[in-house]
CSV table of C-alpha atoms and ligand atoms in Angstrom, one decimal:
chain,number,residue,atom,x,y,z
A,1,MET,CA,-92.6,79.5,57.4
A,2,LYS,CA,-90.1,77.6,59.8
A,3,SER,CA,-87.6,75.0,57.6
A,4,GLN,CA,-87.7,71.9,58.6
A,5,LYS,CA,-84.4,70.1,59.6
A,6,HIS,CA,-82.5,68.8,56.8
A,7,THR,CA,-83.0,65.3,57.9
A,8,SER,CA,-87.1,65.1,58.5
A,9,LEU,CA,-86.9,65.5,54.6
A,10,THR,CA,-84.7,62.0,54.4
A,11,GLY,CA,-88.4,60.5,54.7
A,12,LEU,CA,-89.0,61.6,51.4
A,13,TRP,CA,-86.3,60.0,50.1
A,14,ASN,CA,-88.0,56.8,48.1
A,15,PRO,CA,-86.7,54.0,50.6
A,16,VAL,CA,-84.3,52.2,47.9
A,17,VAL,CA,-82.5,55.2,48.5
A,18,GLU,CA,-81.6,54.6,52.2
A,19,GLY,CA,-80.1,51.6,51.0
A,20,LEU,CA,-77.7,52.9,48.3
A,21,ALA,CA,-73.8,52.0,48.5
A,22,PRO,CA,-73.1,54.7,45.2
A,23,TYR,CA,-69.1,53.9,44.2
A,24,THR,CA,-66.7,55.5,45.3
A,25,PRO,CA,-64.4,56.5,41.8
A,26,GLY,CA,-60.8,57.1,41.8
A,27,GLU,CA,-60.0,61.3,42.7
A,28,GLN,CA,-59.9,63.9,40.1
A,29,VAL,CA,-57.3,66.1,40.7
A,30,GLU,CA,-55.6,68.5,38.5
A,31,GLY,CA,-53.3,70.5,38.8
A,32,GLU,CA,-49.0,71.6,37.7
A,33,GLY,CA,-46.8,68.6,38.8
A,34,VAL,CA,-49.9,66.1,39.4
A,35,VAL,CA,-48.7,62.8,38.4
A,36,LYS,CA,-52.4,61.2,38.2
A,37,LEU,CA,-52.2,56.6,37.9
A,38,ASN,CA,-55.6,56.1,39.9
A,39,THR,CA,-58.5,55.7,37.5
A,40,ASN,CA,-56.8,54.1,34.4
A,41,GLU,CA,-57.1,56.9,32.2
A,42,ASN,CA,-54.5,56.8,29.3
A,43,PRO,CA,-51.9,59.4,29.2
A,44,TYR,CA,-51.6,60.1,26.2
A,45,PRO,CA,-54.5,62.4,24.0
A,46,PRO,CA,-57.2,61.0,21.7
A,47,SER,CA,-57.0,60.6,18.4
A,48,PRO,CA,-56.3,64.1,16.6
A,49,HIS,CA,-59.1,63.4,14.4
A,50,VAL,CA,-61.6,63.6,17.3
A,51,ILE,CA,-60.2,67.1,18.2
A,52,ASP,CA,-60.8,67.6,14.8
A,53,ILE,CA,-64.4,66.3,14.4
A,54,ILE,CA,-65.1,67.8,17.4
A,55,GLY,CA,-64.3,71.5,16.1
A,56,LYS,CA,-66.1,70.9,13.2
A,57,ARG,CA,-69.1,70.0,14.4
A,58,ALA,CA,-68.9,72.1,16.6
A,59,ASP,CA,-72.1,73.8,14.9
A,60,GLU,CA,-75.5,75.9,15.1
A,61,THR,CA,-76.7,72.0,14.3
A,62,LEU,CA,-76.2,71.9,17.8
A,63,ARG,CA,-80.1,73.0,18.4
A,64,LEU,CA,-81.0,70.2,17.3
A,65,TYR,CA,-81.4,66.8,19.1
A,66,PRO,CA,-78.8,64.0,18.2
A,67,ASP,CA,-79.7,60.4,15.6
A,68,PRO,CA,-80.9,58.8,18.1
A,69,GLU,CA,-79.7,55.4,16.7
A,70,ALA,CA,-76.2,57.1,16.5
A,71,LYS,CA,-75.9,55.6,13.5
A,72,GLU,CA,-72.9,56.7,12.7
A,73,LEU,CA,-70.9,55.5,15.5
A,74,LYS,CA,-72.6,52.0,14.9
A,75,SER,CA,-71.4,51.9,11.9
A,76,ALA,CA,-68.7,52.6,12.5
A,77,LEU,CA,-67.5,50.4,14.7
A,78,ALA,CA,-70.0,47.7,12.2
A,79,ASP,CA,-67.0,48.0,10.1
A,80,PHE,CA,-63.9,47.6,12.4
A,81,HIS,CA,-65.6,45.0,14.3
A,82,GLU,CA,-66.5,42.8,11.2
A,83,ILE,CA,-70.6,42.0,12.4
A,84,ASP,CA,-73.5,43.8,11.4
A,85,ALA,CA,-75.0,47.2,13.1
A,86,SER,CA,-77.4,45.4,14.9
A,87,GLN,CA,-75.7,43.9,16.7
A,88,ILE,CA,-74.3,47.2,18.6
A,89,PHE,CA,-75.5,49.0,21.4
A,90,VAL,CA,-74.4,52.6,22.2
A,91,GLY,CA,-74.5,54.1,25.6
A,92,ASN,CA,-73.2,57.5,27.4
A,93,GLY,CA,-70.5,55.3,29.1
A,94,SER,CA,-69.8,51.5,29.4
A,95,ASP,CA,-71.6,52.1,32.9
A,96,GLU,CA,-74.8,53.0,31.6
A,97,VAL,CA,-75.0,50.4,29.0
A,98,LEU,CA,-74.3,48.0,32.2
A,99,GLY,CA,-77.2,49.4,33.5
A,100,MET,CA,-79.0,49.0,31.2
A,101,ILE,CA,-78.2,45.7,30.7
A,102,PHE,CA,-79.1,45.5,34.6
A,103,SER,CA,-82.2,46.7,34.0
A,104,ALA,CA,-83.4,44.2,30.5
A,105,LEU,CA,-81.2,41.0,30.7
A,106,PHE,CA,-80.7,39.7,34.3
A,107,HIS,CA,-83.2,38.2,35.8
A,108,ARG,CA,-84.4,39.3,39.9
A,109,SER,CA,-85.6,35.6,40.5
A,110,SER,CA,-81.6,34.0,41.0
A,111,PRO,CA,-78.7,35.5,42.3
A,112,LEU,CA,-76.1,37.4,39.1
A,113,LEU,CA,-72.9,35.8,39.9
A,114,PHE,CA,-69.8,37.7,39.2
A,115,PRO,CA,-66.3,37.4,41.2
A,116,ASP,CA,-65.8,38.8,44.8
A,117,VAL,CA,-62.6,40.7,43.9
A,118,THR,CA,-64.0,42.8,40.9
A,119,TYR,CA,-64.9,46.2,39.1
A,120,GLY,CA,-66.9,47.5,42.1
A,121,PHE,CA,-69.8,49.5,39.9
A,122,TYR,CA,-71.1,46.2,39.9
A,123,ARG,CA,-72.3,45.5,43.4
A,124,VAL,CA,-74.3,48.9,43.0
A,125,PHE,CA,-76.0,48.4,40.6
A,126,CYS,CA,-77.3,45.4,42.5
A,127,ARG,CA,-78.3,47.6,45.2
A,128,LEU,CA,-79.9,50.0,42.9
A,129,PHE,CA,-81.9,47.5,41.0
A,130,GLY,CA,-83.0,45.0,43.6
A,131,GLN,CA,-80.9,42.3,42.1
A,132,PRO,CA,-79.8,39.5,44.5
A,133,CYS,CA,-76.5,38.6,43.9
A,134,ARG,CA,-73.3,36.1,44.8
A,135,GLU,CA,-70.2,37.1,45.7
A,136,LEU,CA,-68.3,33.5,44.1
A,137,PRO,CA,-64.4,33.6,45.5
A,138,LEU,CA,-61.4,34.0,42.6
A,139,THR,CA,-58.8,31.7,44.1
A,140,GLU,CA,-55.8,31.7,45.6
A,141,GLY,CA,-53.7,33.2,42.8
A,142,LEU,CA,-56.8,35.8,42.3
A,143,GLU,CA,-57.8,33.4,39.6
A,144,LEU,CA,-61.9,33.1,38.1
A,145,ASN,CA,-62.4,29.8,38.4
A,146,PRO,CA,-65.2,28.5,35.5
A,147,ALA,CA,-65.8,25.2,37.8
A,148,ASP,CA,-68.0,27.6,40.1
A,149,TYR,CA,-70.0,29.4,37.3
A,150,LEU,CA,-71.8,26.5,37.2
A,151,ALA,CA,-75.1,27.3,39.8
A,152,SER,CA,-78.7,28.2,38.6
A,153,ASN,CA,-78.2,32.3,38.1
A,154,GLY,CA,-80.1,34.9,36.5
A,155,GLY,CA,-77.5,36.1,34.9
A,156,ILE,CA,-72.9,36.4,35.2
A,157,LEU,CA,-71.4,39.2,34.8
A,158,PHE,CA,-67.1,39.7,35.1
A,159,PRO,CA,-65.1,42.0,33.5
A,160,ASN,CA,-62.0,39.9,31.4
A,161,PRO,CA,-59.1,40.6,31.7
A,162,ASN,CA,-60.6,41.5,35.9
A,163,ALA,CA,-60.6,44.3,37.4
A,164,PRO,CA,-58.2,44.6,39.5
A,165,THR,CA,-56.4,42.3,38.8
A,166,GLY,CA,-56.1,42.0,35.4
A,167,LEU,CA,-55.7,38.6,35.1
A,168,MET,CA,-57.5,36.8,31.7
A,169,LEU,CA,-59.4,33.9,31.2
A,170,SER,CA,-59.3,32.2,28.2
A,171,LEU,CA,-61.7,32.0,25.0
A,172,ASP,CA,-62.3,27.9,26.1
A,173,GLN,CA,-62.9,29.4,29.3
A,174,ILE,CA,-65.6,31.9,28.2
A,175,ARG,CA,-67.5,29.5,26.2
A,176,PHE,CA,-67.2,27.1,28.8
A,177,ILE,CA,-69.2,29.2,31.3
A,178,ALA,CA,-71.3,30.1,28.3
A,179,ASP,CA,-72.2,26.9,27.1
A,180,LYS,CA,-73.1,25.8,30.6
A,181,ASN,CA,-75.7,28.9,31.4
A,182,SER,CA,-78.0,29.1,27.9
A,183,GLU,CA,-81.1,29.1,30.3
A,184,SER,CA,-79.0,33.2,31.4
A,185,VAL,CA,-77.5,36.0,30.4
A,186,LEU,CA,-73.2,35.8,29.6
A,187,VAL,CA,-71.7,39.2,30.2
A,188,VAL,CA,-68.3,39.7,29.4
A,189,ASP,CA,-67.2,43.8,30.6
A,190,GLU,CA,-63.8,44.1,28.0
A,191,ALA,CA,-63.1,47.8,29.0
A,192,TYR,CA,-59.1,47.2,29.4
A,193,ILE,CA,-59.1,44.1,26.6
A,194,ASP,CA,-57.2,46.6,23.6
A,195,PHE,CA,-54.3,46.1,26.0
A,196,GLY,CA,-53.3,42.2,25.1
A,197,GLY,CA,-56.2,40.2,25.6
A,198,GLU,CA,-58.0,38.3,23.2
A,199,THR,CA,-61.4,39.5,23.3
A,200,ALA,CA,-64.2,37.2,22.7
A,201,MET,CA,-66.1,38.3,20.4
A,202,VAL,CA,-65.8,35.5,18.3
A,203,LEU,CA,-68.0,33.2,20.4
A,204,LEU,CA,-70.9,35.7,19.4
A,205,LYS,CA,-72.1,33.8,16.8
A,206,ARG,CA,-71.9,30.4,18.6
A,207,CYS,CA,-72.7,31.9,22.3
A,208,GLN,CA,-76.4,33.5,21.7
A,209,ASN,CA,-76.1,34.2,25.9
A,210,LEU,CA,-73.0,35.9,25.3
A,211,VAL,CA,-72.8,40.2,25.4
A,212,ILE,CA,-69.2,41.8,25.7
A,213,VAL,CA,-69.1,45.5,26.6
A,214,ARG,CA,-66.3,47.9,25.9
A,215,THR,CA,-65.7,52.1,26.6
A,216,PHE,CA,-64.4,53.9,24.6
A,217,SER,CA,-62.5,55.2,28.2
A,218,LYS,CA,-59.5,53.4,28.7
A,219,SER,CA,-58.2,52.6,25.1
A,220,ARG,CA,-59.6,55.0,23.4
A,221,ALA,CA,-58.7,57.7,25.8
A,222,LEU,CA,-62.2,59.6,25.5
A,223,ALA,CA,-63.0,58.3,30.0
A,224,GLY,CA,-64.3,62.7,29.1
A,225,LEU,CA,-66.6,62.4,26.5
A,226,ARG,CA,-68.8,59.0,28.4
A,227,ILE,CA,-69.0,56.6,25.3
A,228,GLY,CA,-69.9,52.9,25.7
A,229,TYR,CA,-71.3,50.0,23.5
A,230,ALA,CA,-72.0,46.5,23.8
A,231,VAL,CA,-72.3,44.1,21.3
A,232,ALA,CA,-74.7,41.0,21.2
A,233,HIS,CA,-77.4,39.0,19.2
A,234,PRO,CA,-79.8,41.4,18.0
A,235,VAL,CA,-82.6,40.1,20.1
A,236,LEU,CA,-80.8,40.5,23.0
A,237,ILE,CA,-79.7,44.0,21.7
A,238,ASP,CA,-83.3,45.2,20.8
A,239,ALA,CA,-84.0,44.4,24.9
A,240,LEU,CA,-81.5,46.9,25.8
A,241,ALA,CA,-82.7,49.0,23.0
A,242,ARG,CA,-86.1,49.6,24.4
A,243,VAL,CA,-84.9,50.5,27.8
A,244,LYS,CA,-82.8,53.1,26.6
A,245,ASN,CA,-85.8,54.4,24.6
A,246,CYS,CA,-88.1,54.6,28.2
A,247,PHE,CA,-85.4,56.4,30.2
A,248,ASN,CA,-83.3,58.2,27.6
A,249,PRO,CA,-83.9,58.0,23.8
A,250,TYR,CA,-80.2,60.3,23.4
A,251,PRO,CA,-77.8,59.1,25.4
A,252,LEU,CA,-74.7,60.4,23.5
A,253,ASP,CA,-74.9,63.5,22.2
A,254,ARG,CA,-74.1,65.4,18.7
A,255,LEU,CA,-70.1,65.8,19.6
A,256,ALA,CA,-69.2,62.5,21.2
A,257,ILE,CA,-71.3,60.8,18.1
A,258,ALA,CA,-68.9,62.2,15.6
A,259,ALA,CA,-66.0,62.0,18.3
A,260,ALA,CA,-66.5,58.1,18.0
A,261,ALA,CA,-67.0,57.2,15.0
A,262,ALA,CA,-64.2,59.3,14.5
A,263,SER,CA,-62.1,57.5,16.5
A,264,VAL,CA,-62.5,54.3,15.4
A,265,LYS,CA,-61.6,54.8,12.1
A,266,ASP,CA,-58.0,56.3,13.4
A,267,ARG,CA,-57.0,53.0,14.1
A,268,ALA,CA,-53.3,53.2,13.5
A,269,TYR,CA,-53.1,56.0,15.6
A,270,PHE,CA,-54.9,53.5,18.7
A,271,ASN,CA,-52.6,50.9,17.3
A,272,LYS,CA,-49.5,52.6,18.1
A,273,THR,CA,-50.8,54.2,21.5
A,274,ARG,CA,-51.9,50.4,22.7
A,275,ARG,CA,-49.4,49.2,22.0
A,276,GLN,CA,-47.7,51.8,23.3
A,277,ILE,CA,-48.8,51.4,26.8
A,278,MET,CA,-48.3,47.8,27.2
A,279,CYS,CA,-44.5,48.5,26.4
A,280,THR,CA,-44.4,50.4,29.7
A,281,ARG,CA,-46.4,48.2,31.3
A,282,GLU,CA,-43.9,45.5,31.2
A,283,ARG,CA,-40.9,47.8,31.8
A,284,THR,CA,-42.8,49.1,35.3
A,285,ALA,CA,-43.4,45.8,36.8
A,286,ARG,CA,-40.1,44.7,36.1
A,287,LYS,CA,-39.2,48.0,37.4
A,288,LEU,CA,-41.5,46.7,40.9
A,289,LYS,CA,-40.6,43.4,40.8
A,290,GLU,CA,-36.6,44.1,40.6
A,291,ILE,CA,-37.4,46.7,44.2
A,292,GLY,CA,-39.2,43.3,46.0
A,293,PHE,CA,-42.7,43.9,44.4
A,294,HIS,CA,-45.1,40.9,44.0
A,295,VAL,CA,-46.2,41.9,40.5
A,296,VAL,CA,-49.9,40.0,39.3
A,297,PRO,CA,-49.3,39.9,35.4
A,298,SER,CA,-51.6,42.4,34.0
A,299,CYS,CA,-53.4,42.2,30.2
A,300,ALA,CA,-54.7,45.4,31.5
A,301,ASN,CA,-53.4,49.4,31.3
A,302,PHE,CA,-52.5,49.1,35.1
A,303,VAL,CA,-50.9,47.1,37.2
A,304,LEU,CA,-52.0,45.4,40.9
A,305,ALA,CA,-48.7,45.1,43.2
A,306,SER,CA,-48.0,43.7,47.2
A,307,HIS,CA,-44.7,45.3,49.0
A,308,PRO,CA,-44.1,41.5,51.4
A,309,VAL,CA,-42.7,44.8,53.8
A,310,VAL,CA,-44.0,48.2,53.3
A,311,SER,CA,-48.3,47.9,53.7
A,312,ALA,CA,-50.5,49.0,50.9
A,313,GLU,CA,-51.9,52.3,52.6
A,314,LYS,CA,-48.5,53.3,53.4
A,315,ILE,CA,-47.3,53.4,49.7
A,316,LYS,CA,-50.9,55.3,48.3
A,317,ASN,CA,-50.5,58.0,51.5
A,318,GLU,CA,-46.6,58.5,50.7
A,319,LEU,CA,-47.2,58.4,47.1
A,320,GLN,CA,-50.1,61.0,47.5
A,321,LYS,CA,-47.8,63.3,49.4
A,322,LYS,CA,-45.6,63.9,46.1
A,323,GLN,CA,-48.6,64.4,44.2
A,324,ILE,CA,-48.5,60.6,42.8
A,325,TRP,CA,-52.2,59.3,43.1
A,326,ILE,CA,-52.3,55.6,42.6
A,327,ARG,CA,-55.4,53.3,43.8
A,328,HIS,CA,-55.4,51.5,47.2
A,329,PHE,CA,-59.1,49.4,47.3
A,330,LYS,CA,-59.6,48.4,51.2
A,331,ALA,CA,-61.5,45.0,49.8
A,332,PRO,CA,-60.5,41.8,51.6
A,333,ARG,CA,-57.9,40.0,49.9
A,334,ILE,CA,-56.3,43.3,48.2
A,335,GLU,CA,-55.8,44.8,50.8
A,336,ASN,CA,-52.0,44.8,50.8
A,337,TYR,CA,-52.3,45.6,46.7
A,338,VAL,CA,-51.9,49.0,45.1
A,339,ARG,CA,-53.3,49.4,41.9
A,340,ILE,CA,-51.2,51.9,40.1
A,341,THR,CA,-52.8,53.1,36.2
A,342,ILE,CA,-49.9,52.6,33.9
A,343,GLY,CA,-48.9,56.1,32.4
A,344,THR,CA,-46.2,57.6,30.1
A,345,ASP,CA,-43.1,56.5,30.7
A,346,ARG,CA,-41.3,59.2,32.0
A,347,GLU,CA,-44.8,58.8,34.8
A,348,MET,CA,-43.6,55.9,35.7
A,349,ASP,CA,-40.4,56.6,36.4
A,350,ILE,CA,-41.3,59.4,38.8
A,351,CYS,CA,-43.5,56.8,40.3
A,352,VAL,CA,-41.2,53.8,40.8
A,353,ASN,CA,-38.7,56.2,41.7
A,354,GLU,CA,-40.6,57.8,44.5
A,355,ILE,CA,-42.1,54.2,45.9
A,356,GLN,CA,-38.9,52.7,46.0
A,357,LYS,CA,-37.6,55.9,48.7
A,358,ILE,CA,-40.6,54.1,50.4
A,359,VAL,CA,-39.8,51.4,50.3
A,360,ASP,CA,-36.2,51.8,51.2
B,1,LIG,C1,-63.7,51.8,33.7
B,1,LIG,C2,-64.6,50.6,33.2
B,1,LIG,C3,-65.9,50.8,32.8
B,1,LIG,C4,-66.7,51.8,33.0
B,1,LIG,O1,-65.9,52.6,32.1
B,1,LIG,P1,-67.2,54.1,31.5
B,1,LIG,O2,-67.0,54.2,29.7
B,1,LIG,O3,-66.1,55.3,31.6
B,1,LIG,O4,-68.7,53.9,32.4
B,1,LIG,C5,-66.8,49.6,33.7
B,1,LIG,N1,-65.5,48.3,33.7
B,1,LIG,C6,-64.9,48.5,34.3
B,1,LIG,C7,-63.8,46.9,34.4
B,1,LIG,C8,-64.1,49.4,34.0
B,1,LIG,O5,-62.8,49.1,34.3
């Protein structure tokens, strides 16, 4: 049998696949001496209770399927947020939760609205799901203007604080957008909310079209376990559950459910580590300004910064030679900025010192 040429096999693809433009995450580098500040991971370990419970639950019960409802986790989250478990949907990372939202709650008949500078995955999902979209430009100061979000739409989606700017909308601004769009769903991706922002959870009672998405990957130091969730009116949660149960009834495994619940219950550790990161962020921003950078004021665990003389690309490449990894987006408007994840004080000192040598 003659082997087929690789290229002709792409003819077997579903035609949608040809048009996909997959998301490129920051490099996952590991090793001695690597300072990894490129994917907004937490520099601190997860709560010790997380490690304990994984050890305890890694036993013969792994032969059994996990609870498809992940009740143990939903109950911990319901206590934490003082809401009902019926308002919670959990998934395998918030990216998957967003995928379920695209599938279950956005309408293809009108464009999805999101900012032109934002989390790159949104654009990727639009292609995959055949969702028309309109990217609304941020202001000169890279801020989202609520008045832009009044056009007819099949849904609205943005992170708050926004990524990669770190800038926040106020609750009044979010309420304005939700109120003006009562015929569609407003999704606020709160991936970075635990680093000093004000959550929109308090608006849920009043704004029944509001969906809030959260992740355990950043503030809870569990990127490796893949846990995310959405909070919304039970009727919207029901739509997500329907889609999930048509795709994968068990998105979270037994260990992830137990570990996530343990993380939520350890409030003291959570507060201690997120406050430390906020402290290090302010210290880092101050130092970058001292050496001439423009630093966008951030409510997240990263800062976006640009230098008036040295290009962002050069800074990124020179740092990489020293095993220091940061992120640079070759995207309009932010191509002269670098995004630096907030690590430990020591990691930030190493990073800022090297940057100083590059710009001097
Ligand atoms: C990191 C991030 C996510 C993805 O989180 P996972 O739970 O790891 O999939 C979603 N949205 C934004 C804005 C993020 O920065």
